[in-house]
Amino acid sequence: MTTRSDTTTALNRLLAEIEHRNPAQPEFHQAAHEVLETLAPVIAARPEYAEPGLVERLVEPERQVIFRVPWQDDQGRVHVNRGFRVEFNSALGPYKGGLRFHSSVNLGVIKFLGFEQIFKNALTGLGIGGGKGGSDFDPHGRSDAEVMRFCQSFMTELYRHIGEHTDVPAGDIGVGGREIGYLFGQYRRITNRWEAGVLTGKGQGWGGSLIRPEATGYGNVLFAAAMMRERGEDLEGQTAVVSGSGNVAIYTIEKLAALGANAVTCSDSSGYVVDEKGIDLDLLKQIKEVERGRVDAYAERRGASARFVPGGRVWDVPADIALPSATQNELNEADAETLIRNGVKAVSEGANMPATPEAVHLLQKAGVAFGPGKAANAGGVAVSALEMAQNHARTSWTAARVEEELTHIMNDIHTTCHETAERYEAPGDYVTGANIAGFERVADAMLAQGVI
Ligand code: GLU
């Protein structure tokens, strides 16, 4: 008989081993802690999960590829970046997860993202495994031609590892429609195959799904709305703080407005904008999506209602709900204290792991509804899986149909996390609910498929 304390001891031993075997990967350690620390009740309750090697296999990627990405800038200078693809777990379907192009990318970052992706993708219920990739290439300030050459070089190695039944990358930070276009073009050229399902986030008219660009942000707002409903409230009239100004933040702001809430902030690495009248989306889209500019330009052009706070943090602005939509560890303990002091009711993660463990702990202790990214931001990858389904069927669905499916999936994920948390005596704890529910699905498939 395995007791909960035996299980906790075994998981702690495994966590120490993970740190030892994967040195200098703090983000991966953090993600592993966050998941494994919540699994003791389910492993103790279901003896099959205590099978030797199951959790050990889960924390070891099935395959990790690291490659050189040489490319020439517009002046003919050669640059050498590093490319990654971590194929973490394919028990539920082909590896699925985005590519991140950002100067902070390294193996540990990609492994944390890939590990999260396993559980997130399991929660969607759509038959997708977990993977992630990217490069330490920084597209900011690069011309279209430079980005194209980089993407072509990146795909010249990546193509041999991916495929519609093998591994299906998409976007993440620094990888949007433009990059997916260049990557898809090079894949098609090298393989001589029109294989639409090899990448998601494609453009309209060549295999992309309607609502894919909106899906992560829309999905996160739907998840926040479901958490608020659970507390007997809705989003109507609520003030929201949103961080970031990329794809996730933009469509979070759009959906908040559609549901009657008012998003008053957005940010980038230079600081944040607060706009008392609510963020003007047309202006923000023009600056970020068309001009690829910075948020201070928003404040300059918006007029009296908006101001730019250089170097500041959006969490200082009082709000009912907070939707961190920029990057990992952007909301720390001090930020959580500020949010709580200002009366925040719900925090829902649009980015991957934006709240530090200390922040999550504080928010939960204060009774704030907290939606972890692997549940709350699963809408993006869910619509990616719907894009794959449309590609397989050689069809495309209407925006209304995709949005209806997305709404259904997000409500389902919310219910699953909520009910799982109750089942394991952690009512209202969406972190535990998401981790256990995701784990059960992956672990059951891994056990059925044998030791591989
Ligand atoms: N990068 C997104 C995520 O973190 C989307 C991945 C995908 O669509 O495959 O889930």
Coordinates of C-alpha atoms and ligand atoms in Angstrom, one line a residue:
M1 CA 0.0 0.0 0.0
T2 CA 1.4 3.3 -1.0
T3 CA 0.7 6.2 1.3
R4 CA 0.5 9.8 0.3
S5 CA 3.6 10.6 2.4
D6 CA 5.6 7.7 0.7
T7 CA 4.6 9.1 -2.6
T8 CA 5.6 12.6 -1.7
T9 CA 9.0 11.4 -0.6
A10 CA 9.5 9.5 -3.9
L11 CA 8.4 12.5 -5.9
N12 CA 10.8 14.8 -3.9
R13 CA 13.6 12.3 -4.6
L14 CA 12.8 12.4 -8.3
L15 CA 12.7 16.2 -8.3
A16 CA 16.2 16.3 -6.8
E17 CA 17.3 13.9 -9.5
I18 CA 15.8 16.0 -12.2
E19 CA 17.8 19.0 -10.9
H20 CA 20.9 17.0 -10.8
R21 CA 20.6 15.5 -14.3
N22 CA 19.5 18.7 -15.9
P23 CA 21.8 21.3 -14.5
A24 CA 21.3 25.0 -15.4
Q25 CA 17.7 24.6 -16.5
P26 CA 15.8 26.6 -13.8
E27 CA 12.6 27.1 -15.8
F28 CA 12.4 23.3 -16.4
H29 CA 13.0 22.6 -12.7
Q30 CA 10.3 25.1 -11.9
A31 CA 7.8 23.5 -14.2
A32 CA 8.6 20.0 -13.0
H33 CA 8.2 21.1 -9.3
E34 CA 4.9 22.8 -10.1
V35 CA 3.4 19.6 -11.6
L36 CA 5.0 16.9 -9.5
E37 CA 4.2 18.7 -6.2
T38 CA 0.5 18.3 -6.9
L39 CA 0.5 14.6 -8.0
A40 CA 1.0 12.8 -4.7
P41 CA -2.8 12.4 -4.0
V42 CA -3.5 10.8 -7.4
I43 CA -0.5 8.5 -7.4
A44 CA -1.3 7.4 -3.8
A45 CA -5.0 6.8 -4.7
R46 CA -4.3 4.9 -7.9
P47 CA -1.6 2.2 -7.5
E48 CA -1.1 1.8 -11.2
Y49 CA 0.5 5.3 -11.3
A50 CA 3.1 4.3 -8.8
E51 CA 4.5 1.8 -11.3
P52 CA 8.3 2.2 -11.3
G53 CA 9.5 4.4 -14.1
L54 CA 6.2 6.0 -15.1
V55 CA 6.8 9.5 -13.8
E56 CA 10.5 9.1 -14.6
R57 CA 9.6 8.5 -18.2
L58 CA 7.2 11.5 -18.2
V59 CA 9.9 13.9 -17.2
E60 CA 12.4 12.8 -19.8
P61 CA 11.7 14.0 -23.4
E62 CA 11.3 11.3 -26.0
R63 CA 13.7 13.2 -28.2
Q64 CA 15.7 16.5 -28.1
V65 CA 17.2 18.1 -31.2
I66 CA 19.6 21.0 -31.1
F67 CA 21.0 22.4 -34.3
R68 CA 23.0 25.2 -35.9
V69 CA 21.0 27.9 -37.8
P70 CA 23.4 30.0 -39.9
W71 CA 22.0 32.9 -41.9
Q72 CA 23.1 36.1 -43.6
D73 CA 21.8 39.6 -42.7
D74 CA 21.1 42.3 -45.2
Q75 CA 24.7 43.4 -45.1
G76 CA 25.9 39.9 -45.9
R77 CA 27.2 39.2 -42.4
V78 CA 26.8 35.6 -41.2
H79 CA 25.0 35.0 -37.9
V80 CA 24.8 31.7 -36.1
N81 CA 21.8 30.9 -33.9
R82 CA 20.9 27.8 -32.1
G83 CA 17.7 25.9 -33.0
F84 CA 15.8 23.5 -30.7
R85 CA 13.0 21.0 -31.0
V86 CA 12.1 19.0 -27.9
E87 CA 9.7 16.2 -28.7
F88 CA 8.5 15.5 -25.2
N89 CA 5.6 13.0 -25.2
S90 CA 3.6 11.4 -28.0
A91 CA 1.4 9.1 -26.0
L92 CA -1.7 11.0 -27.0
G93 CA -0.9 12.1 -30.5
P94 CA 1.8 13.7 -32.7
Y95 CA 4.1 16.1 -30.8
K96 CA 2.4 19.5 -30.8
G97 CA 3.6 22.9 -29.7
G98 CA 4.9 26.2 -30.8
L99 CA 8.2 27.6 -31.8
R100 CA 9.6 30.6 -29.8
F101 CA 12.1 33.0 -31.4
H102 CA 13.5 35.1 -28.5
S103 CA 16.9 36.0 -27.2
S104 CA 16.1 34.2 -23.9
V105 CA 15.6 30.8 -25.6
N106 CA 17.8 28.0 -24.4
L107 CA 17.3 24.2 -23.8
G108 CA 15.8 24.7 -20.3
V109 CA 13.2 27.2 -21.5
I110 CA 12.1 24.9 -24.4
K111 CA 12.0 22.0 -22.0
F112 CA 9.8 23.9 -19.5
L113 CA 7.5 24.9 -22.4
G114 CA 7.4 21.3 -23.8
F115 CA 6.7 19.8 -20.4
E116 CA 3.8 22.2 -19.8
Q117 CA 2.5 21.5 -23.3
I118 CA 2.1 17.7 -22.5
F119 CA -0.6 18.5 -19.9
K120 CA -2.1 21.4 -21.7
N121 CA -2.6 19.4 -24.8
A122 CA -4.0 16.5 -22.8
L123 CA -6.6 18.8 -21.2
T124 CA -7.9 19.8 -24.6
G125 CA -9.0 16.2 -25.2
L126 CA -8.0 16.5 -28.9
G127 CA -5.4 13.8 -29.3
I128 CA -2.1 15.8 -29.4
G129 CA 1.2 15.0 -27.7
G130 CA 3.5 17.6 -26.3
G131 CA 6.6 19.3 -27.8
K132 CA 8.1 22.8 -28.2
G133 CA 10.9 24.4 -30.1
G134 CA 12.5 27.6 -31.1
S135 CA 15.7 29.6 -31.3
D136 CA 17.6 32.3 -29.6
F137 CA 17.1 34.4 -32.7
D138 CA 15.6 37.8 -32.0
P139 CA 13.3 39.0 -34.9
H140 CA 13.0 42.6 -33.5
G141 CA 14.5 45.1 -35.8
R142 CA 15.2 42.5 -38.5
S143 CA 13.9 43.1 -42.1
D144 CA 11.4 40.8 -43.7
A145 CA 14.2 39.4 -45.9
E146 CA 16.3 38.6 -42.9
V147 CA 13.5 36.9 -41.1
M148 CA 12.8 34.9 -44.2
R149 CA 16.4 33.8 -44.6
F150 CA 16.5 32.8 -40.9
C151 CA 13.2 30.8 -41.2
Q152 CA 14.5 29.0 -44.3
S153 CA 17.7 28.1 -42.6
F154 CA 15.8 26.9 -39.5
M155 CA 13.5 24.7 -41.5
T156 CA 16.3 23.3 -43.6
E157 CA 17.2 21.3 -40.5
L158 CA 13.8 21.1 -38.8
Y159 CA 12.0 19.5 -41.8
R160 CA 13.5 16.1 -41.2
H161 CA 12.1 15.9 -37.7
I162 CA 8.5 17.0 -38.3
G163 CA 5.4 15.9 -40.3
E164 CA 1.6 15.9 -40.0
H165 CA 1.7 12.5 -38.1
T166 CA 4.9 13.1 -36.3
D167 CA 5.4 16.6 -34.9
V168 CA 3.4 19.7 -35.7
P169 CA 4.9 23.1 -34.8
A170 CA 3.1 26.4 -34.6
G171 CA 3.8 29.9 -33.3
D172 CA 4.8 31.3 -29.9
I173 CA 6.6 34.4 -28.9
G174 CA 8.3 35.9 -32.0
V175 CA 6.7 33.5 -34.4
G176 CA 3.4 34.6 -36.0
G177 CA 1.8 34.4 -39.4
R178 CA 4.8 35.9 -41.2
E179 CA 7.2 33.3 -39.8
I180 CA 4.9 30.4 -40.2
G181 CA 4.5 31.4 -43.9
Y182 CA 8.3 31.4 -44.5
L183 CA 8.7 28.1 -42.6
F184 CA 5.8 26.4 -44.5
G185 CA 7.2 27.6 -47.8
Q186 CA 10.6 26.1 -47.1
Y187 CA 9.1 22.8 -45.9
R188 CA 7.0 22.5 -49.0
R189 CA 10.1 23.3 -51.2
I190 CA 12.3 20.8 -49.6
T191 CA 9.8 17.9 -49.3
N192 CA 7.9 18.6 -52.5
R193 CA 4.7 17.9 -50.5
W194 CA 1.6 20.0 -49.9
E195 CA 1.3 18.8 -46.3
A196 CA -1.0 21.4 -44.8
G197 CA -1.1 19.6 -41.4
V198 CA 2.6 19.9 -40.7
L199 CA 2.3 23.4 -39.2
T200 CA -0.5 25.3 -37.7
G201 CA -1.2 29.0 -37.5
K202 CA -1.1 29.2 -41.3
G203 CA -2.6 32.1 -43.3
Q204 CA -6.2 32.3 -44.5
G205 CA -6.4 30.8 -48.0
W206 CA -3.6 28.3 -47.6
G207 CA -4.7 26.0 -44.9
G208 CA -5.1 28.3 -41.8
S209 CA -8.1 28.1 -39.5
L210 CA -10.3 31.1 -38.8
I211 CA -10.0 32.2 -35.2
R212 CA -6.5 30.6 -34.7
P213 CA -4.9 34.0 -34.2
E214 CA -7.6 35.0 -31.7
A215 CA -7.8 31.6 -29.9
T216 CA -5.3 31.9 -27.1
G217 CA -6.6 35.3 -25.9
Y218 CA -10.3 34.5 -26.5
G219 CA -9.8 31.1 -24.7
N220 CA -8.2 32.7 -21.7
V221 CA -11.0 35.2 -21.3
L222 CA -13.5 32.4 -21.6
F223 CA -11.6 30.5 -18.8
A224 CA -11.6 33.6 -16.6
A225 CA -15.3 34.1 -17.2
A226 CA -15.9 30.4 -16.2
M227 CA -13.9 31.0 -13.0
M228 CA -15.9 34.1 -12.2
R229 CA -19.2 32.3 -12.9
E230 CA -18.1 29.8 -10.3
R231 CA -17.9 32.7 -7.8
G232 CA -21.4 33.9 -8.9
E233 CA -20.1 36.8 -10.9
D234 CA -19.5 37.6 -14.6
L235 CA -17.1 39.9 -16.5
E236 CA -19.5 42.6 -17.3
G237 CA -18.2 45.9 -15.9
Q238 CA -15.0 44.5 -14.5
T239 CA -11.7 46.3 -14.9
A240 CA -8.9 44.1 -16.2
V241 CA -5.1 44.5 -16.3
V242 CA -3.4 42.7 -19.2
S243 CA 0.3 42.5 -19.7
G244 CA 2.1 42.0 -23.0
S245 CA 1.1 43.4 -26.4
G246 CA 1.5 40.5 -28.7
N247 CA -1.0 38.1 -30.2
V248 CA -2.2 36.8 -26.8
A249 CA -2.6 40.2 -25.2
I250 CA -4.4 41.8 -28.2
Y251 CA -7.1 39.1 -28.5
T252 CA -7.5 39.0 -24.7
I253 CA -8.3 42.7 -24.8
E254 CA -10.7 42.1 -27.7
K255 CA -12.6 39.3 -26.0
L256 CA -12.8 41.2 -22.7
A257 CA -14.4 44.1 -24.5
A258 CA -16.9 41.8 -26.2
L259 CA -17.9 40.4 -22.8
G260 CA -18.4 43.9 -21.3
A261 CA -15.1 44.2 -19.3
N262 CA -12.6 47.0 -19.7
A263 CA -8.9 46.2 -20.3
V264 CA -6.9 49.3 -19.2
T265 CA -3.3 48.2 -19.7
C266 CA -0.8 46.6 -22.1
S267 CA 3.0 46.4 -22.0
D268 CA 6.3 45.4 -23.5
S269 CA 9.8 45.1 -22.2
S270 CA 10.2 48.9 -22.2
G271 CA 7.2 49.5 -19.8
Y272 CA 3.5 49.7 -19.8
V273 CA 0.6 51.8 -21.0
V274 CA -2.4 52.6 -18.8
D275 CA -5.5 53.9 -20.6
E276 CA -8.4 55.0 -18.4
K277 CA -10.8 54.8 -21.3
G278 CA -9.8 51.3 -22.0
I279 CA -7.2 50.2 -24.6
D280 CA -8.2 51.3 -28.2
L281 CA -7.7 48.0 -30.0
D282 CA -7.6 49.5 -33.5
L283 CA -4.7 51.7 -32.5
L284 CA -2.9 48.9 -30.7
K285 CA -3.3 46.5 -33.6
Q286 CA -2.0 49.2 -36.0
I287 CA 1.1 49.8 -33.9
K288 CA 1.9 46.1 -33.0
E289 CA 0.7 44.1 -36.0
V290 CA 1.2 46.6 -38.9
E291 CA 4.1 48.8 -37.8
R292 CA 5.7 46.2 -35.4
G293 CA 6.3 49.1 -33.0
R294 CA 6.5 49.6 -29.2
V295 CA 3.7 50.4 -26.8
D296 CA 5.0 53.9 -26.0
A297 CA 3.9 54.9 -29.5
Y298 CA 0.4 54.0 -28.3
A299 CA 0.4 56.5 -25.5
E300 CA 1.8 59.2 -27.7
R301 CA -0.9 58.8 -30.3
R302 CA -3.9 58.0 -28.0
G303 CA -4.1 61.4 -26.3
A304 CA -5.1 62.4 -22.8
S305 CA -6.6 59.1 -21.5
A306 CA -3.4 57.2 -21.8
R307 CA 0.1 57.4 -20.3
F308 CA 3.2 55.4 -20.7
V309 CA 5.1 54.2 -17.6
P310 CA 8.7 53.4 -18.5
G311 CA 10.0 50.3 -16.8
G312 CA 6.8 49.9 -14.7
R313 CA 4.6 46.8 -14.1
V314 CA 0.9 46.6 -15.0
W315 CA 0.2 44.8 -11.7
D316 CA 0.4 48.2 -10.0
V317 CA -2.8 49.3 -11.7
P318 CA -5.9 48.4 -9.5
A319 CA -8.2 45.9 -11.2
D320 CA -10.8 43.1 -10.7
I321 CA -9.0 40.6 -12.9
A322 CA -5.5 40.2 -14.1
L323 CA -4.5 38.4 -17.3
P324 CA -0.7 38.0 -17.6
S325 CA -0.1 37.5 -21.3
A326 CA 3.6 38.3 -21.8
T327 CA 6.1 35.7 -20.6
Q328 CA 7.3 33.4 -17.8
N329 CA 7.9 34.7 -14.3
E330 CA 6.5 38.2 -15.1
L331 CA 4.3 38.3 -12.0
N332 CA 6.2 37.8 -8.7
E333 CA 5.3 37.7 -5.0
A334 CA 5.4 41.5 -4.6
D335 CA 3.1 41.9 -7.7
A336 CA 0.7 39.3 -6.2
E337 CA 0.6 41.3 -2.9
T338 CA -0.2 44.4 -4.8
L339 CA -3.0 42.7 -6.8
I340 CA -4.4 41.3 -3.6
R341 CA -4.2 44.6 -1.8
N342 CA -6.1 46.2 -4.7
G343 CA -8.9 43.6 -4.5
V344 CA -8.2 41.3 -7.5
K345 CA -10.7 38.5 -7.8
A346 CA -9.2 36.3 -10.5
V347 CA -5.9 35.8 -12.2
S348 CA -5.8 33.8 -15.4
E349 CA -2.6 33.0 -17.2
G350 CA -2.5 33.8 -21.0
A351 CA 1.2 33.3 -21.1
N352 CA 3.1 30.1 -20.1
M353 CA 4.0 30.1 -16.4
P354 CA 3.9 33.9 -16.0
A355 CA 3.2 33.7 -12.2
T356 CA 6.1 32.6 -10.0
P357 CA 5.3 29.7 -7.6
E358 CA 5.4 32.2 -4.6
A359 CA 2.9 34.5 -6.4
V360 CA 0.6 31.5 -7.1
H361 CA 0.7 30.4 -3.5
L362 CA -0.1 33.9 -2.2
L363 CA -3.0 34.4 -4.7
Q364 CA -4.5 31.0 -3.8
K365 CA -4.1 31.6 -0.1
A366 CA -5.9 35.0 -0.4
G367 CA -8.9 33.2 -2.1
V368 CA -8.2 34.7 -5.6
A369 CA -9.4 32.4 -8.4
F370 CA -6.2 31.3 -10.2
G371 CA -6.2 29.8 -13.7
P372 CA -2.9 28.1 -14.6
G373 CA -1.7 28.6 -18.1
K374 CA -1.9 24.9 -19.1
A375 CA -5.6 25.2 -18.6
A376 CA -6.4 28.8 -19.2
N377 CA -4.3 29.3 -22.4
A378 CA -5.1 26.0 -24.0
G379 CA -7.4 27.6 -26.5
G380 CA -4.5 28.4 -28.9
V381 CA -3.3 24.8 -29.2
A382 CA -6.9 23.6 -29.2
V383 CA -7.7 25.6 -32.3
S384 CA -4.4 24.4 -33.8
A385 CA -5.8 20.9 -33.4
L386 CA -9.0 22.0 -35.1
E387 CA -6.8 23.4 -37.9
M388 CA -5.2 20.0 -38.2
A389 CA -8.7 18.4 -38.4
Q390 CA -9.7 20.8 -41.1
N391 CA -6.5 20.1 -43.0
H392 CA -7.0 16.4 -42.9
A393 CA -10.6 16.7 -44.1
R394 CA -9.5 19.3 -46.8
T395 CA -12.1 21.7 -45.6
S396 CA -12.5 24.9 -43.7
W397 CA -15.0 25.8 -41.1
T398 CA -16.7 29.1 -40.5
A399 CA -15.5 31.5 -37.8
A400 CA -18.7 30.9 -35.9
R401 CA -18.2 27.1 -35.9
V402 CA -14.6 27.4 -34.7
E403 CA -15.5 29.8 -32.0
E404 CA -18.3 27.6 -30.8
E405 CA -16.0 24.7 -30.6
L406 CA -13.4 26.8 -28.7
T407 CA -16.0 28.0 -26.2
H408 CA -17.1 24.4 -25.6
I409 CA -13.5 23.2 -25.2
M410 CA -12.6 26.0 -22.7
N411 CA -15.8 25.4 -20.6
D412 CA -15.0 21.7 -20.7
I413 CA -11.4 22.3 -19.5
H414 CA -12.7 24.5 -16.7
T415 CA -15.2 21.9 -15.6
T416 CA -12.6 19.1 -15.7
C417 CA -10.1 21.1 -13.6
H418 CA -12.8 22.2 -11.2
E419 CA -14.2 18.7 -10.7
T420 CA -10.8 17.0 -10.5
A421 CA -9.7 19.5 -7.8
E422 CA -12.9 18.6 -5.8
R423 CA -12.3 14.9 -6.3
Y424 CA -8.8 15.3 -4.7
E425 CA -10.0 17.4 -1.9
A426 CA -8.6 20.7 -3.2
P427 CA -11.8 22.6 -4.0
G428 CA -11.2 25.7 -6.1
D429 CA -7.5 24.8 -6.7
Y430 CA -7.3 24.9 -10.5
V431 CA -3.5 24.2 -10.4
T432 CA -4.0 20.8 -8.8
G433 CA -7.1 20.1 -10.9
A434 CA -5.3 20.8 -14.2
N435 CA -2.1 18.9 -13.3
I436 CA -4.0 15.8 -12.1
A437 CA -6.5 15.7 -14.9
G438 CA -3.8 16.2 -17.6
F439 CA -1.6 13.7 -15.9
E440 CA -4.3 11.0 -15.7
R441 CA -4.9 11.2 -19.5
V442 CA -1.2 11.0 -20.4
A443 CA -0.4 8.4 -17.8
D444 CA -3.3 6.1 -18.8
A445 CA -2.1 6.2 -22.4
M446 CA 1.5 5.6 -21.4
L447 CA 0.6 2.6 -19.3
A448 CA -1.5 1.1 -22.0
Q449 CA 1.3 1.5 -24.6
G450 CA 4.0 -0.2 -22.5
V451 CA 7.5 0.8 -21.6
I452 CA 8.7 2.8 -24.5
Ligands
GLU1 N1 2.5 28.3 -28.4 C1 1.1 28.0 -28.1 C2 1.1 27.4 -26.7 O1 1.8 27.8 -25.9 C3 0.4 27.3 -29.2 C4 1.0 26.0 -29.6 C5 0.3 25.4 -30.8 O2 -0.7 25.9 -31.3 O3 0.7 24.3 -31.2 O4 0.2 26.6 -26.4

